[in-house]
Amino acid sequence: MPIENVSELVSILENAGELKRVKSQVDSDLEIAEILRRVMYANGPAVLFENVRGFDMPVLGNAFGSVKRLQLALEMEDFTQIGQRIADMTKMEIPSGFLNKIRKLPELSKMGEVFPKLENSGPVTEIVETSPSFNKIPILKTWHKDAGRFITLGLVATKHPETGVRNLGVYRIQILDDTHAMMHWQKHKRGAQHGEISKDRGEKIPAAIIIGAEPATVFSAIAPVPEGLDKYVFAGITRQKGIKIVKCKTQDLEVPANAEIVMEGYVDSSDIRDEGPFGDHTGYYTPVEPYPTFTLTGIMRRQKPIYLTTIVGKPILEDAYVGKVIERSFLPLIRMFHPEVVDFAMPAAGWFQGMA
């Protein structure tokens, strides 16, 4: 059975000797990030910080910082299976004629199994905060010259304002105060495109920042999937089982029912402020640049959530391993359109990102 939540992931990693617990008190301001960097550079395990100063919420880092941990999280040895499943589905022909359709039902039913299932409630709806604040969450400051605290592994959910197609993206988010943050989505990102369409319509774009979910959902948010493919469907294809989703309380969005925390709000693309600097995956600080503002309108969370995060900096860190999974998983799709391609690589020295 596929992994359903972060707690299950913790148990699986711990049983495999791939996770260590830190019971000593640590600080979310620089200290956790420094510990994680040292562990990552030493090819160490995932780390669960159980005692974070000022918070009653543990912090999990480096959960995906090795090929083995990603194999455990996604429950597969060969990551090309992900792309091959999509390729196989696109080749499936819908037959004409009643009897032919009947014969095809087993294959067609398998396609339906990967679609998301809307639920009335879920673990993430256990607590609904009516006075939401970013300051209740152990969001890290990771580098000395960073402008402040940044969410680095938040899955940002939006919908295309015209088509309604759902998207997930991972964009860094700088916290400004209790209820405001900066959404660092670059112009070519789909979230930013959704925001611009909403701006042209005189609207703000509903958005939800999701912390922790099924590992396949985290991966789907990072992966550069084809335009128009619902990221929740991609997560279902990855894990061969549809995820459960629930409605947000203050915005017209659906989010994973098994998430740890969901921060609901909206992005106002006409409210532009300075964001950064931030110590980035290049090993350098990105400069101050203008980005739109996110306003927090509500929080849903588990009773005992785990704050899942990541640290970026000079390679090789956790994100390089995720980049390797993306590289392998998309090889079958690239070969489907370009059969002459035998293989390709996105090495850590070349940024290993979607811009490769």
One Martini backbone bead per residue (centre of mass of N, CA, C, O) as a GRO file, in nm:
protein
  356
    1MET     BB    1   0.097   0.035   0.021
    2PRO     BB    2   0.079   0.353   0.011
    3ILE     BB    3   0.181   0.638   0.138
    4GLU     BB    4  -0.025   0.874   0.335
    5ASN     BB    5   0.202   1.006   0.535
    6VAL     BB    6   0.443   1.134   0.742
    7SER     BB    7   0.431   0.925   0.970
    8GLU     BB    8   0.478   0.681   0.788
    9LEU     BB    9   0.749   0.775   0.681
   10VAL     BB   10   0.898   0.777   0.948
   11SER     BB   11   0.866   0.474   1.012
   12ILE     BB   12   1.004   0.363   0.757
   13LEU     BB   13   1.277   0.505   0.792
   14GLU     BB   14   1.342   0.401   1.077
   15ASN     BB   15   1.329   0.091   1.011
   16ALA     BB   16   1.572   0.145   0.785
   17GLY     BB   17   1.789   0.352   0.914
   18GLU     BB   18   1.688   0.669   0.789
   19LEU     BB   19   1.640   0.782   1.097
   20LYS     BB   20   1.666   1.058   1.330
   21ARG     BB   21   1.643   1.169   1.664
   22VAL     BB   22   1.590   1.492   1.825
   23LYS     BB   23   1.559   1.588   2.174
   24SER     BB   24   1.695   1.833   2.175
   25GLN     BB   25   1.701   2.160   2.184
   26VAL     BB   26   1.600   2.372   1.910
   27ASP     BB   27   1.637   2.617   1.650
   28SER     BB   28   1.472   2.782   1.380
   29ASP     BB   29   1.718   2.985   1.397
   30LEU     BB   30   1.962   2.824   1.196
   31GLU     BB   31   2.017   2.553   1.350
   32ILE     BB   32   1.864   2.340   1.187
   33ALA     BB   33   1.997   2.407   0.916
   34GLU     BB   34   2.289   2.338   0.999
   35ILE     BB   35   2.243   2.046   1.071
   36LEU     BB   36   2.130   1.955   0.797
   37ARG     BB   37   2.372   2.024   0.624
   38ARG     BB   38   2.576   1.837   0.761
   39VAL     BB   39   2.416   1.581   0.705
   40MET     BB   40   2.399   1.603   0.395
   41TYR     BB   41   2.710   1.624   0.333
   42ALA     BB   42   2.734   1.327   0.494
   43ASN     BB   43   2.504   1.133   0.407
   44GLY     BB   44   2.266   1.137   0.591
   45PRO     BB   45   1.983   1.132   0.754
   46ALA     BB   46   1.699   1.174   0.862
   47VAL     BB   47   1.537   1.443   1.063
   48LEU     BB   48   1.382   1.460   1.393
   49PHE     BB   49   1.262   1.741   1.559
   50GLU     BB   50   1.108   1.734   1.887
   51ASN     BB   51   1.252   2.021   2.010
   52VAL     BB   52   1.120   2.331   1.951
   53ARG     BB   53   1.164   2.642   2.015
   54GLY     BB   54   0.831   2.765   2.079
   55PHE     BB   55   0.722   2.470   1.999
   56ASP     BB   56   0.480   2.178   1.939
   57MET     BB   57   0.644   2.112   1.663
   58PRO     BB   58   0.786   1.911   1.458
   59VAL     BB   59   1.087   1.859   1.252
   60LEU     BB   60   1.140   1.762   0.908
   61GLY     BB   61   1.446   1.645   0.750
   62ASN     BB   62   1.584   1.477   0.481
   63ALA     BB   63   1.368   1.266   0.363
   64PHE     BB   64   1.497   1.295   0.037
   65GLY     BB   65   1.841   1.254   0.073
   66SER     BB   66   1.807   0.982  -0.110
   67VAL     BB   67   1.755   0.716  -0.303
   68LYS     BB   68   1.647   0.526  -0.087
   69ARG     BB   69   1.429   0.717   0.034
   70LEU     BB   70   1.275   0.749  -0.234
   71GLN     BB   71   1.209   0.452  -0.271
   72LEU     BB   72   1.044   0.433  -0.010
   73ALA     BB   73   0.842   0.669  -0.059
   74LEU     BB   74   0.757   0.556  -0.369
   75GLU     BB   75   0.777   0.247  -0.403
   76MET     BB   76   1.057   0.225  -0.587
   77GLU     BB   77   1.338   0.149  -0.791
   78ASP     BB   78   1.217   0.257  -1.074
   79PHE     BB   79   1.149   0.581  -1.193
   80THR     BB   80   1.046   0.521  -1.491
   81GLN     BB   81   0.758   0.423  -1.421
   82ILE     BB   82   0.611   0.692  -1.422
   83GLY     BB   83   0.640   0.766  -1.725
   84GLN     BB   84   0.530   0.494  -1.836
   85ARG     BB   85   0.242   0.524  -1.735
   86ILE     BB   86   0.174   0.771  -1.903
   87ALA     BB   87   0.243   0.657  -2.179
   88ASP     BB   88   0.037   0.423  -2.168
   89MET     BB   89  -0.219   0.602  -2.137
   90THR     BB   90  -0.183   0.763  -2.412
   91LYS     BB   91  -0.207   0.484  -2.588
   92MET     BB   92  -0.489   0.443  -2.512
   93GLU     BB   93  -0.770   0.310  -2.661
   94ILE     BB   94  -1.098   0.396  -2.740
   95PRO     BB   95  -1.338   0.198  -2.817
   96SER     BB   96  -1.567   0.077  -3.034
   97GLY     BB   97  -1.825  -0.050  -2.917
   98PHE     BB   98  -1.965  -0.229  -2.670
   99LEU     BB   99  -1.790  -0.491  -2.648
  100ASN     BB  100  -1.515  -0.348  -2.655
  101LYS     BB  101  -1.562  -0.182  -2.397
  102ILE     BB  102  -1.596  -0.421  -2.207
  103ARG     BB  103  -1.309  -0.541  -2.257
  104LYS     BB  104  -1.172  -0.254  -2.149
  105LEU     BB  105  -1.252  -0.205  -1.848
  106PRO     BB  106  -1.004  -0.285  -1.677
  107GLU     BB  107  -0.825  -0.054  -1.788
  108LEU     BB  108  -1.018   0.187  -1.731
  109SER     BB  109  -1.040   0.144  -1.422
  110LYS     BB  110  -0.743   0.205  -1.360
  111MET     BB  111  -0.759   0.502  -1.433
  112GLY     BB  112  -0.972   0.578  -1.208
  113GLU     BB  113  -0.783   0.510  -0.953
  114VAL     BB  114  -0.602   0.795  -0.984
  115PHE     BB  115  -0.816   0.967  -0.885
  116PRO     BB  116  -0.944   1.189  -0.691
  117LYS     BB  117  -1.100   1.198  -0.357
  118LEU     BB  118  -1.376   1.340  -0.222
  119GLU     BB  119  -1.403   1.465   0.106
  120ASN     BB  120  -1.547   1.588   0.399
  121SER     BB  121  -1.291   1.473   0.556
  122GLY     BB  122  -0.981   1.490   0.759
  123PRO     BB  123  -0.692   1.516   0.925
  124VAL     BB  124  -0.659   1.829   0.839
  125THR     BB  125  -0.958   1.896   0.991
  126GLU     BB  126  -0.924   1.873   1.304
  127ILE     BB  127  -0.808   2.176   1.281
  128VAL     BB  128  -0.960   2.507   1.296
  129GLU     BB  129  -0.839   2.827   1.244
  130THR     BB  130  -0.967   3.157   1.317
  131SER     BB  131  -0.659   3.270   1.406
  132PRO     BB  132  -0.429   3.301   1.198
  133SER     BB  133  -0.065   3.206   1.208
  134PHE     BB  134   0.266   3.177   1.126
  135ASN     BB  135   0.382   3.183   1.435
  136LYS     BB  136   0.281   2.868   1.495
  137ILE     BB  137   0.518   2.794   1.296
  138PRO     BB  138   0.841   2.630   1.231
  139ILE     BB  139   0.980   2.844   1.053
  140LEU     BB  140   1.272   2.890   0.877
  141LYS     BB  141   1.598   3.002   0.916
  142THR     BB  142   1.891   2.930   0.699
  143TRP     BB  143   2.038   3.216   0.662
  144HIS     BB  144   2.192   3.497   0.768
  145LYS     BB  145   2.097   3.682   0.496
  146ASP     BB  146   1.823   3.640   0.523
  147ALA     BB  147   1.515   3.812   0.539
  148GLY     BB  148   1.402   3.540   0.683
  149ARG     BB  149   1.144   3.340   0.684
  150PHE     BB  150   1.105   3.017   0.508
  151ILE     BB  151   0.921   2.841   0.290
  152THR     BB  152   1.050   2.533   0.115
  153LEU     BB  153   0.794   2.291   0.128
  154GLY     BB  154   0.551   2.424  -0.021
  155LEU     BB  155   0.239   2.343  -0.150
  156VAL     BB  156   0.095   2.520  -0.415
  157ALA     BB  157  -0.244   2.587  -0.456
  158THR     BB  158  -0.419   2.607  -0.772
  159LYS     BB  159  -0.633   2.757  -1.024
  160HIS     BB  160  -0.753   2.790  -1.318
  161PRO     BB  161  -0.971   3.050  -1.379
  162GLU     BB  162  -1.102   2.903  -1.650
  163THR     BB  163  -1.061   2.570  -1.629
  164GLY     BB  164  -0.985   2.444  -1.323
  165VAL     BB  165  -0.707   2.346  -1.319
  166ARG     BB  166  -0.493   2.191  -1.116
  167ASN     BB  167  -0.218   2.307  -0.902
  168LEU     BB  168   0.128   2.239  -0.816
  169GLY     BB  169   0.380   2.419  -0.626
  170VAL     BB  170   0.725   2.510  -0.552
  171TYR     BB  171   0.762   2.794  -0.340
  172ARG     BB  172   0.900   3.034  -0.196
  173ILE     BB  173   0.823   3.180   0.144
  174GLN     BB  174   0.804   3.492   0.285
  175ILE     BB  175   0.781   3.614   0.598
  176LEU     BB  176   0.631   3.908   0.743
  177ASP     BB  177   0.382   3.808   0.923
  178ASP     BB  178   0.109   3.663   1.048
  179THR     BB  179  -0.057   3.716   0.733
  180HIS     BB  180   0.214   3.764   0.556
  181ALA     BB  181   0.355   3.699   0.223
  182MET     BB  182   0.591   3.584  -0.021
  183MET     BB  183   0.551   3.491  -0.367
  184HIS     BB  184   0.797   3.292  -0.542
  185TRP     BB  185   0.676   3.328  -0.855
  186GLN     BB  186   0.764   3.283  -1.156
  187LYS     BB  187   0.648   3.365  -1.468
  188HIS     BB  188   0.667   3.049  -1.574
  189LYS     BB  189   0.479   2.974  -1.362
  190ARG     BB  190   0.161   2.864  -1.304
  191GLY     BB  191   0.086   3.034  -1.063
  192ALA     BB  192   0.155   3.305  -1.198
  193GLN     BB  193  -0.041   3.274  -1.434
  194HIS     BB  194  -0.293   3.264  -1.261
  195GLY     BB  195  -0.247   3.543  -1.131
  196GLU     BB  196  -0.261   3.711  -1.399
  197ILE     BB  197  -0.543   3.632  -1.484
  198SER     BB  198  -0.679   3.745  -1.232
  199LYS     BB  199  -0.583   4.034  -1.264
  200ASP     BB  200  -0.728   4.082  -1.542
  201ARG     BB  201  -1.014   4.019  -1.379
  202GLY     BB  202  -0.996   4.162  -1.090
  203GLU     BB  203  -0.844   3.935  -0.915
  204LYS     BB  204  -0.780   3.699  -0.678
  205ILE     BB  205  -0.579   3.421  -0.597
  206PRO     BB  206  -0.630   3.130  -0.483
  207ALA     BB  207  -0.443   2.981  -0.200
  208ALA     BB  208  -0.239   2.694  -0.088
  209ILE     BB  209  -0.036   2.585   0.184
  210ILE     BB  210   0.133   2.276   0.187
  211ILE     BB  211   0.215   2.052   0.458
  212GLY     BB  212   0.244   1.775   0.387
  213ALA     BB  213   0.216   1.443   0.240
  214GLU     BB  214   0.225   1.250   0.013
  215PRO     BB  215   0.507   1.180  -0.152
  216ALA     BB  216   0.371   1.194  -0.436
  217THR     BB  217   0.266   1.486  -0.397
  218VAL     BB  218   0.533   1.623  -0.357
  219PHE     BB  219   0.650   1.535  -0.629
  220SER     BB  220   0.429   1.661  -0.814
  221ALA     BB  221   0.491   1.959  -0.738
  222ILE     BB  222   0.790   1.949  -0.861
  223ALA     BB  223   0.706   1.842  -1.120
  224PRO     BB  224   0.716   1.891  -1.486
  225VAL     BB  225   0.427   1.879  -1.598
  226PRO     BB  226   0.203   1.883  -1.820
  227GLU     BB  227  -0.011   2.078  -1.950
  228GLY     BB  228  -0.332   2.005  -1.789
  229LEU     BB  229  -0.226   1.827  -1.559
  230ASP     BB  230  -0.327   1.710  -1.279
  231LYS     BB  231  -0.146   1.678  -0.992
  232TYR     BB  232  -0.329   1.465  -0.852
  233VAL     BB  233  -0.314   1.263  -1.082
  234PHE     BB  234  -0.008   1.230  -1.082
  235ALA     BB  235   0.002   1.115  -0.799
  236GLY     BB  236  -0.172   0.866  -0.867
  237ILE     BB  237   0.020   0.750  -1.077
  238THR     BB  238   0.268   0.720  -0.895
  239ARG     BB  239   0.091   0.537  -0.664
  240GLN     BB  240  -0.164   0.383  -0.789
  241LYS     BB  241  -0.346   0.603  -0.622
  242GLY     BB  242  -0.573   0.794  -0.512
  243ILE     BB  243  -0.625   1.079  -0.354
  244LYS     BB  244  -0.729   1.261  -0.083
  245ILE     BB  245  -0.975   1.526  -0.064
  246VAL     BB  246  -1.042   1.868   0.043
  247LYS     BB  247  -1.196   2.141   0.146
  248CYS     BB  248  -1.167   2.445   0.202
  249LYS     BB  249  -1.281   2.703   0.425
  250THR     BB  250  -1.186   3.001   0.261
  251GLN     BB  251  -1.146   2.846  -0.017
  252ASP     BB  252  -1.161   2.743  -0.368
  253LEU     BB  253  -1.023   2.446  -0.268
  254GLU     BB  254  -0.814   2.159  -0.298
  255VAL     BB  255  -0.679   1.922  -0.058
  256PRO     BB  256  -0.503   1.714   0.117
  257ALA     BB  257  -0.626   1.512   0.370
  258ASN     BB  258  -0.311   1.414   0.464
  259ALA     BB  259  -0.213   1.658   0.565
  260GLU     BB  260  -0.071   1.863   0.809
  261ILE     BB  261  -0.087   2.154   0.661
  262VAL     BB  262  -0.311   2.443   0.587
  263MET     BB  263  -0.264   2.754   0.412
  264GLU     BB  264  -0.494   2.992   0.359
  265GLY     BB  265  -0.559   3.208   0.060
  266TYR     BB  266  -0.417   3.493  -0.120
  267VAL     BB  267  -0.313   3.642  -0.430
  268ASP     BB  268  -0.182   3.972  -0.503
  269SER     BB  269  -0.064   4.094  -0.811
  270SER     BB  270  -0.084   4.415  -0.713
  271ASP     BB  271   0.090   4.330  -0.451
  272ILE     BB  272   0.408   4.458  -0.448
  273ARG     BB  273   0.719   4.330  -0.314
  274ASP     BB  274   0.998   4.271  -0.141
  275GLU     BB  275   1.222   3.992  -0.201
  276GLY     BB  276   1.463   3.921   0.004
  277PRO     BB  277   1.713   3.750   0.052
  278PHE     BB  278   1.840   3.410  -0.063
  279GLY     BB  279   1.968   3.100  -0.001
  280ASP     BB  280   2.045   2.906  -0.268
  281HIS     BB  281   2.102   2.627  -0.489
  282THR     BB  282   2.371   2.775  -0.607
  283GLY     BB  283   2.530   2.915  -0.344
  284TYR     BB  284   2.363   3.180  -0.356
  285TYR     BB  285   2.231   3.486  -0.336
  286THR     BB  286   1.937   3.618  -0.391
  287PRO     BB  287   1.797   3.895  -0.474
  288VAL     BB  288   1.610   4.158  -0.462
  289GLU     BB  289   1.256   4.118  -0.546
  290PRO     BB  290   0.954   4.135  -0.706
  291TYR     BB  291   0.648   4.024  -0.536
  292PRO     BB  292   0.374   3.881  -0.436
  293THR     BB  293   0.103   3.868  -0.205
  294PHE     BB  294   0.018   3.680   0.082
  295THR     BB  295  -0.297   3.600   0.240
  296LEU     BB  296  -0.413   3.492   0.542
  297THR     BB  297  -0.737   3.306   0.624
  298GLY     BB  298  -0.638   3.003   0.707
  299ILE     BB  299  -0.625   2.696   0.918
  300MET     BB  300  -0.532   2.361   0.870
  301ARG     BB  301  -0.495   2.068   1.098
  302ARG     BB  302  -0.354   1.864   1.284
  303GLN     BB  303  -0.309   1.785   1.608
  304LYS     BB  304  -0.008   1.642   1.519
  305PRO     BB  305   0.206   1.794   1.346
  306ILE     BB  306   0.447   1.793   1.078
  307TYR     BB  307   0.727   1.979   0.976
  308LEU     BB  308   0.806   1.995   0.646
  309THR     BB  309   1.143   2.027   0.515
  310THR     BB  310   1.406   2.224   0.351
  311ILE     BB  311   1.745   2.261   0.222
  312VAL     BB  312   1.938   2.510   0.067
  313GLY     BB  313   2.236   2.504  -0.155
  314LYS     BB  314   2.516   2.387  -0.206
  315PRO     BB  315   2.597   2.133  -0.369
  316ILE     BB  316   2.486   1.844  -0.216
  317LEU     BB  317   2.143   1.809  -0.166
  318GLU     BB  318   1.825   1.706  -0.149
  319ASP     BB  319   1.732   1.825  -0.434
  320ALA     BB  320   1.919   1.646  -0.612
  321TYR     BB  321   1.759   1.379  -0.572
  322VAL     BB  322   1.494   1.477  -0.688
  323GLY     BB  323   1.613   1.544  -0.966
  324LYS     BB  324   1.677   1.245  -1.034
  325VAL     BB  325   1.386   1.148  -1.043
  326ILE     BB  326   1.293   1.332  -1.269
  327GLU     BB  327   1.487   1.233  -1.480
  328ARG     BB  328   1.390   0.932  -1.483
  329SER     BB  329   1.072   0.973  -1.512
  330PHE     BB  330   1.102   1.142  -1.804
  331LEU     BB  331   1.232   0.957  -2.017
  332PRO     BB  332   0.985   0.815  -2.156
  333LEU     BB  333   0.860   1.086  -2.261
  334ILE     BB  334   1.094   1.182  -2.432
  335ARG     BB  335   1.105   0.919  -2.610
  336MET     BB  336   0.820   0.949  -2.730
  337PHE     BB  337   0.906   1.223  -2.890
  338HIS     BB  338   1.231   1.114  -2.888
  339PRO     BB  339   1.357   0.820  -2.996
  340GLU     BB  340   1.670   0.901  -3.024
  341VAL     BB  341   1.678   0.896  -2.726
  342VAL     BB  342   1.857   0.728  -2.475
  343ASP     BB  343   1.966   0.961  -2.275
  344PHE     BB  344   1.990   1.155  -1.961
  345ALA     BB  345   2.129   1.440  -1.765
  346MET     BB  346   2.117   1.608  -1.423
  347PRO     BB  347   2.357   1.740  -1.277
  348ALA     BB  348   2.448   1.900  -0.992
  349ALA     BB  349   2.647   2.102  -1.146
  350GLY     BB  350   2.370   2.192  -1.332
  351TRP     BB  351   2.122   2.220  -1.097
  352PHE     BB  352   1.893   1.994  -1.156
  353GLN     BB  353   1.667   2.151  -1.291
  354GLY     BB  354   1.396   2.249  -1.495
  355MET     BB  355   1.609   2.443  -1.662
  356ALA     BB  356   1.784   2.221  -1.824
   0.00000   0.00000   0.00000
